[in-house]
PDB file of C-alpha atoms in Angstrom:
ATOM      1  CA  MET A   1     -22.932 174.502  -4.653  1.00 51.00           C
ATOM      2  CA  SER A   2     -21.314 171.169  -3.907  1.00 70.00           C
ATOM      3  CA  GLU A   3     -19.275 170.500  -0.811  1.00 86.00           C
ATOM      4  CA  GLN A   4     -15.562 171.190  -1.213  1.00 92.00           C
ATOM      5  CA  THR A   5     -13.077 168.369  -0.858  1.00 94.00           C
ATOM      6  CA  ILE A   6     -10.073 168.563   1.451  1.00 93.00           C
ATOM      7  CA  GLY A   7      -6.641 166.984   1.531  1.00 94.00           C
ATOM      8  CA  SER A   8      -4.387 167.426   4.517  1.00 93.00           C
ATOM      9  CA  LEU A   9      -0.636 167.053   5.052  1.00 93.00           C
ATOM     10  CA  PHE A  10       0.971 167.158   8.506  1.00 92.00           C
ATOM     11  CA  SER A  11      -2.604 166.592   9.644  1.00 92.00           C
ATOM     12  CA  GLY A  12      -2.060 166.129  13.364  1.00 91.00           C
ATOM     13  CA  TYR A  13      -5.453 165.522  14.926  1.00 89.00           C
ATOM     14  CA  GLY A  14      -7.313 167.286  12.078  1.00 88.00           C
ATOM     15  CA  GLY A  15      -7.536 170.739  13.659  1.00 87.00           C
ATOM     16  CA  LEU A  16      -7.119 172.592  10.354  1.00 85.00           C
ATOM     17  CA  ASP A  17      -9.606 170.395   8.534  1.00 84.00           C
ATOM     18  CA  MET A  18     -12.457 170.161  11.005  1.00 81.00           C
ATOM     19  CA  PRO A  19     -13.601 173.827  10.805  1.00 82.00           C
ATOM     20  CA  LEU A  20     -13.731 173.748   6.999  1.00 84.00           C
ATOM     21  CA  ALA A  21     -17.041 173.062   5.306  1.00 79.00           C
ATOM     22  CA  GLY A  22     -16.266 169.995   3.268  1.00 84.00           C
ATOM     23  CA  SER A  23     -15.229 166.404   3.361  1.00 89.00           C
ATOM     24  CA  ALA A  24     -11.667 165.231   3.879  1.00 88.00           C
ATOM     25  CA  LEU A  25     -10.648 162.740   1.181  1.00 92.00           C
ATOM     26  CA  TRP A  26      -7.109 162.182   2.414  1.00 94.00           C
ATOM     27  CA  GLY A  27      -4.785 163.113   5.222  1.00 93.00           C
ATOM     28  CA  CYS A  28      -1.207 162.432   6.224  1.00 94.00           C
ATOM     29  CA  GLU A  29       0.274 162.080   9.701  1.00 94.00           C
ATOM     30  CA  ILE A  30       3.325 160.153  10.857  1.00 93.00           C
ATOM     31  CA  ALA A  31       2.792 160.192  14.648  1.00 94.00           C
ATOM     32  CA  PRO A  32       0.714 157.221  15.919  1.00 95.00           C
ATOM     33  CA  ALA A  33      -1.434 159.009  18.545  1.00 96.00           C
ATOM     34  CA  PRO A  34      -2.620 161.839  16.247  1.00 94.00           C
ATOM     35  CA  ARG A  35      -3.216 159.239  13.489  1.00 93.00           C
ATOM     36  CA  ARG A  36      -5.652 157.413  15.785  1.00 94.00           C
ATOM     37  CA  VAL A  37      -7.475 160.652  16.671  1.00 93.00           C
ATOM     38  CA  LEU A  38      -7.575 161.678  13.002  1.00 91.00           C
ATOM     39  CA  ALA A  39      -9.035 158.304  11.991  1.00 91.00           C
ATOM     40  CA  ALA A  40     -11.736 158.621  14.657  1.00 92.00           C
ATOM     41  CA  ARG A  41     -12.614 162.217  13.732  1.00 89.00           C
ATOM     42  CA  LEU A  42     -12.559 161.708   9.969  1.00 86.00           C
ATOM     43  CA  PRO A  43     -13.902 158.198   9.373  1.00 86.00           C
ATOM     44  CA  GLY A  44     -13.586 157.010   5.807  1.00 87.00           C
ATOM     45  CA  THR A  45     -10.663 159.343   5.100  1.00 89.00           C
ATOM     46  CA  VAL A  46      -7.565 157.769   3.557  1.00 93.00           C
ATOM     47  CA  ILE A  47      -4.733 158.495   5.977  1.00 94.00           C
ATOM     48  CA  HIS A  48      -1.207 158.246   4.608  1.00 94.00           C
ATOM     49  CA  LYS A  49       1.655 157.814   7.039  1.00 92.00           C
ATOM     50  CA  ASP A  50       4.686 159.416   5.429  1.00 87.00           C
ATOM     51  CA  GLY A  51       4.413 162.821   3.768  1.00 84.00           C
ATOM     52  CA  THR A  52       7.767 162.330   2.060  1.00 85.00           C
ATOM     53  CA  ASP A  53       6.587 159.238   0.174  1.00 85.00           C
ATOM     54  CA  LEU A  54       3.044 159.880  -0.998  1.00 86.00           C
ATOM     55  CA  PRO A  55       1.296 158.173  -3.880  1.00 88.00           C
ATOM     56  CA  ARG A  56      -0.419 160.275  -6.522  1.00 88.00           C
ATOM     57  CA  LEU A  57      -3.053 162.032  -4.452  1.00 89.00           C
ATOM     58  CA  GLU A  58      -6.708 162.389  -5.361  1.00 92.00           C
ATOM     59  CA  HIS A  59      -7.516 165.941  -6.512  1.00 94.00           C
ATOM     60  CA  VAL A  60      -9.072 168.136  -3.823  1.00 95.00           C
ATOM     61  CA  ASP A  61     -10.386 171.701  -3.676  1.00 95.00           C
ATOM     62  CA  VAL A  62      -8.355 172.594  -0.558  1.00 94.00           C
ATOM     63  CA  ILE A  63      -4.964 171.392   0.680  1.00 93.00           C
ATOM     64  CA  THR A  64      -4.223 172.170   4.316  1.00 92.00           C
ATOM     65  CA  GLY A  65      -1.127 171.557   6.368  1.00 91.00           C
ATOM     66  CA  GLY A  66       0.854 172.557   9.391  1.00 88.00           C
ATOM     67  CA  SER A  67       4.380 171.489   8.515  1.00 86.00           C
ATOM     68  CA  PRO A  68       6.804 170.992  11.426  1.00 87.00           C
ATOM     69  CA  CYS A  69       7.628 174.216  13.238  1.00 85.00           C
ATOM     70  CA  GLN A  70      10.479 173.233  15.562  1.00 86.00           C
ATOM     71  CA  ASP A  71      13.158 174.742  13.323  1.00 84.00           C
ATOM     72  CA  LEU A  72      11.232 178.004  12.819  1.00 85.00           C
ATOM     73  CA  SER A  73       9.975 178.597  16.347  1.00 85.00           C
ATOM     74  CA  VAL A  74      11.658 181.208  18.530  1.00 83.00           C
ATOM     75  CA  ALA A  75      11.491 178.503  21.230  1.00 86.00           C
ATOM     76  CA  GLY A  76      13.415 176.115  18.969  1.00 80.00           C
ATOM     77  CA  GLY A  77      16.832 176.111  17.391  1.00 78.00           C
ATOM     78  CA  ARG A  78      15.919 178.576  14.581  1.00 84.00           C
ATOM     79  CA  VAL A  79      17.664 176.357  12.029  1.00 83.00           C
ATOM     80  CA  GLY A  80      15.022 177.378   9.488  1.00 80.00           C
ATOM     81  CA  MET A  81      13.625 175.739   6.369  1.00 79.00           C
ATOM     82  CA  VAL A  82      16.972 174.434   5.228  1.00 75.00           C
ATOM     83  CA  GLY A  83      18.176 171.131   3.833  1.00 71.00           C
ATOM     84  CA  ASP A  84      16.870 168.202   5.807  1.00 75.00           C
ATOM     85  CA  SER A  85      15.473 170.239   8.709  1.00 81.00           C
ATOM     86  CA  ARG A  86      12.062 169.232  10.042  1.00 83.00           C
ATOM     87  CA  SER A  87      10.657 172.573   8.935  1.00 81.00           C
ATOM     88  CA  GLY A  88      12.125 171.940   5.479  1.00 79.00           C
ATOM     89  CA  LEU A  89       9.433 169.288   5.057  1.00 83.00           C
ATOM     90  CA  TRP A  90       7.307 172.209   3.801  1.00 83.00           C
ATOM     91  CA  SER A  91       8.699 171.400   0.356  1.00 82.00           C
ATOM     92  CA  TYR A  92       6.581 168.226   0.243  1.00 86.00           C
ATOM     93  CA  GLN A  93       3.444 170.266   0.917  1.00 86.00           C
ATOM     94  CA  ALA A  94       4.489 172.720  -1.790  1.00 85.00           C
ATOM     95  CA  ALA A  95       4.977 169.820  -4.213  1.00 87.00           C
ATOM     96  CA  ALA A  96       1.501 168.445  -3.412  1.00 90.00           C
ATOM     97  CA  ILE A  97      -0.008 171.898  -3.994  1.00 89.00           C
ATOM     98  CA  ALA A  98       1.856 172.335  -7.284  1.00 88.00           C
ATOM     99  CA  GLU A  99       0.867 168.888  -8.520  1.00 90.00           C
ATOM    100  CA  GLY A 100      -2.735 168.927  -7.297  1.00 91.00           C
ATOM    101  CA  GLN A 101      -3.538 172.552  -8.180  1.00 92.00           C
ATOM    102  CA  PRO A 102      -6.210 172.953  -5.478  1.00 94.00           C
ATOM    103  CA  ARG A 103      -8.442 175.988  -5.517  1.00 93.00           C
ATOM    104  CA  TRP A 104      -7.184 176.920  -2.031  1.00 92.00           C
ATOM    105  CA  ALA A 105      -4.151 176.084   0.094  1.00 91.00           C
ATOM    106  CA  LEU A 106      -3.990 176.723   3.829  1.00 89.00           C
ATOM    107  CA  TRP A 107      -0.665 176.578   5.684  1.00 86.00           C
ATOM    108  CA  GLU A 108      -0.429 176.955   9.453  1.00 86.00           C
ATOM    109  CA  ASN A 109       2.770 177.578  11.376  1.00 84.00           C
ATOM    110  CA  VAL A 110       4.412 179.606  14.135  1.00 84.00           C
ATOM    111  CA  ARG A 111       5.178 183.329  14.088  1.00 82.00           C
ATOM    112  CA  GLY A 112       8.889 182.527  13.724  1.00 81.00           C
ATOM    113  CA  ALA A 113       8.121 181.344  10.183  1.00 80.00           C
ATOM    114  CA  LEU A 114       7.918 185.005   9.185  1.00 78.00           C
ATOM    115  CA  SER A 115      11.575 185.578  10.000  1.00 78.00           C
ATOM    116  CA  GLY A 116      13.076 182.085   9.785  1.00 77.00           C
ATOM    117  CA  LYS A 117      15.816 181.520   7.262  1.00 74.00           C
ATOM    118  CA  ALA A 118      15.150 179.270   4.318  1.00 71.00           C
ATOM    119  CA  PHE A 119      17.468 177.787   1.750  1.00 62.00           C
ATOM    120  CA  THR A 120      17.931 174.728  -0.366  1.00 49.00           C
ATOM    121  CA  ALA A 121      20.427 173.947  -3.079  1.00 47.00           C
ATOM    122  CA  ALA A 122      17.626 174.203  -5.646  1.00 48.00           C
ATOM    123  CA  ASP A 123      17.128 177.882  -4.768  1.00 45.00           C
ATOM    124  CA  ARG A 124      20.681 178.772  -5.735  1.00 42.00           C
ATOM    125  CA  SER A 125      20.757 176.723  -8.951  1.00 41.00           C
ATOM    126  CA  SER A 126      17.232 177.666 -10.060  1.00 41.00           C
ATOM    127  CA  TYR A 127      17.829 181.383  -9.867  1.00 37.00           C
ATOM    128  CA  GLY A 128      21.440 181.223 -11.022  1.00 38.00           C
ATOM    129  CA  ARG A 129      22.378 184.456  -9.317  1.00 40.00           C
ATOM    130  CA  GLY A 130      23.352 183.084  -5.917  1.00 40.00           C
ATOM    131  CA  VAL A 131      20.030 183.899  -4.270  1.00 41.00           C
ATOM    132  CA  GLY A 132      20.945 181.395  -1.591  1.00 44.00           C
ATOM    133  CA  LEU A 133      19.446 182.430   1.699  1.00 44.00           C
ATOM    134  CA  MET A 134      15.952 183.892   1.872  1.00 44.00           C
ATOM    135  CA  ARG A 135      13.436 184.254   4.652  1.00 48.00           C
ATOM    136  CA  GLY A 136      10.716 181.671   5.220  1.00 50.00           C
ATOM    137  CA  PRO A 137       7.854 183.498   3.442  1.00 54.00           C
ATOM    138  CA  GLY A 138      10.037 184.048   0.382  1.00 48.00           C
ATOM    139  CA  ARG A 139      10.940 180.367   0.328  1.00 49.00           C
ATOM    140  CA  ARG A 140       7.310 179.336   0.306  1.00 51.00           C
ATOM    141  CA  VAL A 141       6.283 181.807  -2.385  1.00 50.00           C
ATOM    142  CA  ALA A 142       9.313 180.993  -4.545  1.00 46.00           C
ATOM    143  CA  GLY A 143       8.686 177.279  -4.132  1.00 48.00           C
ATOM    144  CA  LEU A 144       5.086 177.561  -5.241  1.00 52.00           C
ATOM    145  CA  HIS A 145       5.940 179.914  -8.088  1.00 47.00           C
ATOM    146  CA  ARG A 146       8.598 177.547  -9.450  1.00 45.00           C
ATOM    147  CA  GLY A 147       6.241 174.600  -9.406  1.00 47.00           C
ATOM    148  CA  GLY A 148       6.362 173.500  -5.797  1.00 44.00           C
ATOM    149  CA  GLY A 149       9.975 173.490  -4.851  1.00 43.00           C
ATOM    150  CA  GLY A 150       9.628 169.713  -4.746  1.00 44.00           C
ATOM    151  CA  PRO A 151      11.232 167.432  -2.243  1.00 43.00           C
ATOM    152  CA  ALA A 152      14.699 168.482  -3.332  1.00 39.00           C
ATOM    153  CA  GLY A 153      14.010 172.149  -3.097  1.00 40.00           C
TER     154      GLY A 153
END
């Protein structure tokens, strides 16, 4: 069996990728210090800076990511995965998963993600019945089911 390939969004220092048996083809991290650590730990990996403006990504077997948690955490403001919230950046990971169709997707986040609210305008218009507000897990499943939820939703 050949080694699986990995792509990572919200990569941080590579903590989700390092335990996996495979080779990381691409990663994405906006913060300078984790980018330096990631580059040192995963030499030869293409590291993109901005997860909201990615080029067409090379197909991988696994997409990992730990999208921002500040708006889902019980220690944070509990804004949720709404609009332009930091935690709403999940939609870019969902879009990458929908477009790339990896065999596996691994998402890491805080416990508050299980109860955090989640809404985007696309949810209401896509379902047409005023679904509006849903909890975080429903947002992620609905986004993937509808083809990623995309950056707008």
